[in-house]
PDB file of C-alpha atoms and ligand atoms in Angstrom:
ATOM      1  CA  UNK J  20       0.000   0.000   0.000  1.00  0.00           C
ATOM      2  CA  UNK J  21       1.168   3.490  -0.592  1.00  0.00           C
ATOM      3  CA  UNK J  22       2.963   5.034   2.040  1.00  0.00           C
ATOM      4  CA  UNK J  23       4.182   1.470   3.992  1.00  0.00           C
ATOM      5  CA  UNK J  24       7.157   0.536   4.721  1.00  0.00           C
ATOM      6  CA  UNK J  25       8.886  -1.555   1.786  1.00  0.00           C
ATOM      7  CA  UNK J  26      11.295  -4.455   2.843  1.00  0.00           C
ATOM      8  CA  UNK J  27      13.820  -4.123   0.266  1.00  0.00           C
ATOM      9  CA  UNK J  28      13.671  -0.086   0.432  1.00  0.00           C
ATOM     10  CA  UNK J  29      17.190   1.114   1.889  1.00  0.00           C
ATOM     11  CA  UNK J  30      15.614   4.481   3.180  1.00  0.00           C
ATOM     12  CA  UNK J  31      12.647   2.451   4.446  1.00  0.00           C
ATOM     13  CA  UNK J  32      15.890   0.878   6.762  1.00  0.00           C
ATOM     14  CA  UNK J  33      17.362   4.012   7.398  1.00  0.00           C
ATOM     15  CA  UNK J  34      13.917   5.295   8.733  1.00  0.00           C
ATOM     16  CA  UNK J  35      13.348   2.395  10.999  1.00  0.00           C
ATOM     17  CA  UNK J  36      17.268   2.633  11.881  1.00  0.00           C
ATOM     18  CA  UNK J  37      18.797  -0.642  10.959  1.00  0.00           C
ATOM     19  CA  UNK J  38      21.184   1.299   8.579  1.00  0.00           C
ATOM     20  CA  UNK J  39      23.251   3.457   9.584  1.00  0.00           C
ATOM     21  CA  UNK J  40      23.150   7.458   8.823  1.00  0.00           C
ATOM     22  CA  UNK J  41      24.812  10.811   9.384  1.00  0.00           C
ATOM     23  CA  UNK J  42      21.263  12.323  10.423  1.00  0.00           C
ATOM     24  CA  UNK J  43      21.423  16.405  10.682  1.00  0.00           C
ATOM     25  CA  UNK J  44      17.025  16.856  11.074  1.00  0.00           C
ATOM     26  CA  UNK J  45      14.054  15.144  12.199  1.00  0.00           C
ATOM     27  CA  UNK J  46      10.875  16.003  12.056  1.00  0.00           C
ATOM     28  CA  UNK J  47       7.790  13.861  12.842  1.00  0.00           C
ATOM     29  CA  UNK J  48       7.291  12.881   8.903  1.00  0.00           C
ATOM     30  CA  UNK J  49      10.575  13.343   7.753  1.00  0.00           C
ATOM     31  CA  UNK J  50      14.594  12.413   8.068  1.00  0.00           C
ATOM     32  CA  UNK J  51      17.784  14.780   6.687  1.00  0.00           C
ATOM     33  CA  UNK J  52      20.971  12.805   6.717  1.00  0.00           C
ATOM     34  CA  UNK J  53      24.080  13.810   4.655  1.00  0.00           C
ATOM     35  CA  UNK J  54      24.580  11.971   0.958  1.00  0.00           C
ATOM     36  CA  UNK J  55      27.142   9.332   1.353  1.00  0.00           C
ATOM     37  CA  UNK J  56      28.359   9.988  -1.835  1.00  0.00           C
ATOM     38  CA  UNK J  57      28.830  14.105  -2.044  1.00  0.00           C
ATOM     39  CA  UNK J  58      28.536  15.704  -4.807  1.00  0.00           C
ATOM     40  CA  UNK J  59      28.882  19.358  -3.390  1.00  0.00           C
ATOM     41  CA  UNK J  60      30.404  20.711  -0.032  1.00  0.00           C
ATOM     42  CA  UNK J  61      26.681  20.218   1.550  1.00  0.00           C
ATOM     43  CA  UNK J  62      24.915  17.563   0.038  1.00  0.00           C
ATOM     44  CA  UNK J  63      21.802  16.241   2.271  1.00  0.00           C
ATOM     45  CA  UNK J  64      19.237  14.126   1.459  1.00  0.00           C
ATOM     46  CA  UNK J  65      15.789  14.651   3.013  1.00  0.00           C
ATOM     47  CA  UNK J  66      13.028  12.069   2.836  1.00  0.00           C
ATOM     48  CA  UNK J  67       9.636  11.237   4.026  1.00  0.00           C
ATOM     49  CA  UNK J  68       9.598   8.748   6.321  1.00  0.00           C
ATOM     50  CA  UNK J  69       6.558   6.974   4.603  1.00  0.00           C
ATOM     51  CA  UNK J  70       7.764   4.881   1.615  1.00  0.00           C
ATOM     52  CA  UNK J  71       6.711   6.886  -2.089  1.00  0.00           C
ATOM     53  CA  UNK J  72       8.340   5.691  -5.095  1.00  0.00           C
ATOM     54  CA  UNK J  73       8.948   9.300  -6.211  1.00  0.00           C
ATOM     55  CA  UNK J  74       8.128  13.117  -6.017  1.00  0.00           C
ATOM     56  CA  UNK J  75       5.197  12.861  -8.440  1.00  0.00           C
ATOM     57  CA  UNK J  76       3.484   9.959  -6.170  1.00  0.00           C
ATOM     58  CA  UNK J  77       4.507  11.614  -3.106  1.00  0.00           C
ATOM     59  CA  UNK J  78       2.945  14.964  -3.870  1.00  0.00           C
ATOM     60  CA  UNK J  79      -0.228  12.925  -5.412  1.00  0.00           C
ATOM     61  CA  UNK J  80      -0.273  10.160  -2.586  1.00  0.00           C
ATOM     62  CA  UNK J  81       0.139  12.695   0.731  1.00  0.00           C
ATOM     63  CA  UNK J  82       0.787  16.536  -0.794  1.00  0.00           C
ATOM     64  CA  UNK J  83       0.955  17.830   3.332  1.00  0.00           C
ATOM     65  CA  UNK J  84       4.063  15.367   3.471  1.00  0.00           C
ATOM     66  CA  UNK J  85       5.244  16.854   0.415  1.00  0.00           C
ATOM     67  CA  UNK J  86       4.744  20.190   1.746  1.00  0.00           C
ATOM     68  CA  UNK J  87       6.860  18.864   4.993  1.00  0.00           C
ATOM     69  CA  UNK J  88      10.204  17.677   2.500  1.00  0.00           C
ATOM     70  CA  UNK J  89       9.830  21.289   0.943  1.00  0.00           C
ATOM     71  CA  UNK J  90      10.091  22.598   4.216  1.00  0.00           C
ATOM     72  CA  UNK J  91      12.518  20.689   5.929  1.00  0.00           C
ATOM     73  CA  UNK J  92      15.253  21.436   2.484  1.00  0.00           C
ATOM     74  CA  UNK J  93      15.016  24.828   3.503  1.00  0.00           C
ATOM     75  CA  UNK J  94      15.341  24.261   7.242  1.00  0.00           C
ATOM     76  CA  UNK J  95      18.707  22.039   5.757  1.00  0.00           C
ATOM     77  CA  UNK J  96      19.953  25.133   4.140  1.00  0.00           C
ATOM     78  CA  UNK J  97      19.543  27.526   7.544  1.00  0.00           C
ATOM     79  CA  UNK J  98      21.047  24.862   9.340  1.00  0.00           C
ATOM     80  CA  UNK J  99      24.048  24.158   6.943  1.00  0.00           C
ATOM     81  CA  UNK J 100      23.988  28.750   6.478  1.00  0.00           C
ATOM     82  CA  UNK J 101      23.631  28.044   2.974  1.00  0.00           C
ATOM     83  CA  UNK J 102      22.017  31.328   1.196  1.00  0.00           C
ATOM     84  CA  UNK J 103      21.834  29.335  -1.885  1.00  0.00           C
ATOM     85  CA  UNK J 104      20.896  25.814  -2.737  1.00  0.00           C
ATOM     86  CA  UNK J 105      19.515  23.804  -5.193  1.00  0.00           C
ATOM     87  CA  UNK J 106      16.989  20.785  -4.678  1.00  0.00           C
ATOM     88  CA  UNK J 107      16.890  18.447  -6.924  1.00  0.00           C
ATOM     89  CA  UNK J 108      14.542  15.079  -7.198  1.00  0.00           C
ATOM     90  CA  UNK J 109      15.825  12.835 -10.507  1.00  0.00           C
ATOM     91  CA  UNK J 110      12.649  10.478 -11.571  1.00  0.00           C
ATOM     92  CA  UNK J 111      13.709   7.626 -13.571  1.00  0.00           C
ATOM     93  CA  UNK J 112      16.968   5.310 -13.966  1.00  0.00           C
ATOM     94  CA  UNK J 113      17.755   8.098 -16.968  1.00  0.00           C
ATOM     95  CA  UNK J 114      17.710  10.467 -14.765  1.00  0.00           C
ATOM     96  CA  UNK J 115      20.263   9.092 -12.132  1.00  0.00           C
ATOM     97  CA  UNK J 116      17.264   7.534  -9.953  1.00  0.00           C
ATOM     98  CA  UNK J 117      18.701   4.835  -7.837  1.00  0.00           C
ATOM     99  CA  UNK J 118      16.798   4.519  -4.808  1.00  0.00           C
ATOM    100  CA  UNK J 119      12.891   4.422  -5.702  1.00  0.00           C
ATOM    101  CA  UNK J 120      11.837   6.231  -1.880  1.00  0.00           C
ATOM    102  CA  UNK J 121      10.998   9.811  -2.939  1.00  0.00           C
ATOM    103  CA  UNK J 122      14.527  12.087  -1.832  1.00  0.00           C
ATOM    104  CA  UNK J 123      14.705  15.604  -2.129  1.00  0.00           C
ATOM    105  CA  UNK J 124      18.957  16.256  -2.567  1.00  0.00           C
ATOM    106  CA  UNK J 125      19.859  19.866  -0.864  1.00  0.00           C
ATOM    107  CA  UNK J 126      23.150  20.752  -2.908  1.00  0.00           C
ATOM    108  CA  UNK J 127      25.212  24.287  -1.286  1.00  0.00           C
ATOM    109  CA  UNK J 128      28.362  24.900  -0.814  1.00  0.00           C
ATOM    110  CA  UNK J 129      29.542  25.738  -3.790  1.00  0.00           C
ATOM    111  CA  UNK J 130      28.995  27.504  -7.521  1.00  0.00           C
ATOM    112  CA  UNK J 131      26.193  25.799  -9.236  1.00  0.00           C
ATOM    113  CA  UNK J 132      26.268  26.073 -12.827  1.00  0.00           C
ATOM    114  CA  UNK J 133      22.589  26.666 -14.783  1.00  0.00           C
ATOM    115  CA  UNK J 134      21.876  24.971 -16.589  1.00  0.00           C
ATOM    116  CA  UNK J 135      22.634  22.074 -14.587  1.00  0.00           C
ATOM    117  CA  UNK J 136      23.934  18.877 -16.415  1.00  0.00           C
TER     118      UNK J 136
HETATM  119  P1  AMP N 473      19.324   9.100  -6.531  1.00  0.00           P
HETATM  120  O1  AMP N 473      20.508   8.703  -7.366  1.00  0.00           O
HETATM  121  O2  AMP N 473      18.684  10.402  -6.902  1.00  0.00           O
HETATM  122  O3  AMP N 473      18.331   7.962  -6.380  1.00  0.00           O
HETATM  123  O4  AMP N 473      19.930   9.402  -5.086  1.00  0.00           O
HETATM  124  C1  AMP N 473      20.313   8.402  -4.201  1.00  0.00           C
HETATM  125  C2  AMP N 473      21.381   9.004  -3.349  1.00  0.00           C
HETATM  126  O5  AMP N 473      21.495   8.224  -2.176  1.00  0.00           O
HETATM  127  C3  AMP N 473      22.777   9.027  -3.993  1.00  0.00           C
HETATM  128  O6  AMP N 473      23.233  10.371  -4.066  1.00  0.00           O
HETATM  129  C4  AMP N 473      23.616   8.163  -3.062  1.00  0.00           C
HETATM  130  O7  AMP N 473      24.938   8.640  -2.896  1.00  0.00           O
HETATM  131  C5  AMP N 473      22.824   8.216  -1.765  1.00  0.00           C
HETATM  132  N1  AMP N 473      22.987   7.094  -0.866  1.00  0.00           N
HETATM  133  C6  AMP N 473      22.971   5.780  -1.184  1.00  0.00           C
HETATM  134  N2  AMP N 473      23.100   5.027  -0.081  1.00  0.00           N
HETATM  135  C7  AMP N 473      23.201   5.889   0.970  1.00  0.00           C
HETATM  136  C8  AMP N 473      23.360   5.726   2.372  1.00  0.00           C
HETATM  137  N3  AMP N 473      23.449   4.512   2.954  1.00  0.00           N
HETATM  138  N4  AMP N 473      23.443   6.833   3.140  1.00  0.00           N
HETATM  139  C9  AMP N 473      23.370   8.068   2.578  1.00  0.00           C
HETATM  140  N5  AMP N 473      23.204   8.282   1.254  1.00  0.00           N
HETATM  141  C10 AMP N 473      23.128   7.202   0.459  1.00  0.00           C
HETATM  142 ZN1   ZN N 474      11.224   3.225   1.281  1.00  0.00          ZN
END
């Protein structure tokens, strides 16, 4: 069912804390943790805690816990004194998707080119 917790789902693990993370926020319906992989001098990851494929079903499944991610990337930024920051959600394998639990990426830190690659 939308929203539960998938077995196989490595954020679904994070969220229930059998894997390990570098967690910087909490909030009731969501969890910020750093990228294990950077790609920029801040590069955090925030998800909901509920299990949605991606951005699209998460804002059609449960928009409030959309609205919450939104939030909470900004929240990231004030924490990490970022004035600038992108967020980014790639959809799709072609578009670099890898883990298939809806992940807002707050990138700062650095010059970000536009148009982005
Ligand atoms: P995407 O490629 O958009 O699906 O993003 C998945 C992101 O999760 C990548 O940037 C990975 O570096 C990151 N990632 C994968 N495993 C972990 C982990 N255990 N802890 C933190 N970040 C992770
Ligand atoms: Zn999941």
């Amino acid at each position: 069912m939308a929203g539960e917790p998938q077995d196989d789902c490595l954020f679904c693990k994070l969220v229930a804390g059998t894997v390990p993370a570098t967690i910087v926020r909490e909030s009731d319906t969501t969890v910020a943790f750093r990228d294990i992989n950077p790609q920029a001098p801040t590069h955090i990851l925030v998800i909901p805690k509920a299990h949605y494929e991606n951005a699209a079903s998460l804002a059609t499944g449960a928009p409030e816990l959309a609205a919450d991610v939104l939030r909470e990337t900004q929240a990231v930024a004030d924490d990490e004194k970022l004035e600038s920051y992108r967020t980014i959600f790639n959809t799709g394998s072609g578009a670099g998707q890898t883990i298939w639990h809806a992940h807002a990426h707050v990138l700062g830190g650095r010059g970000l080119e536009w148009p982005p690659g």
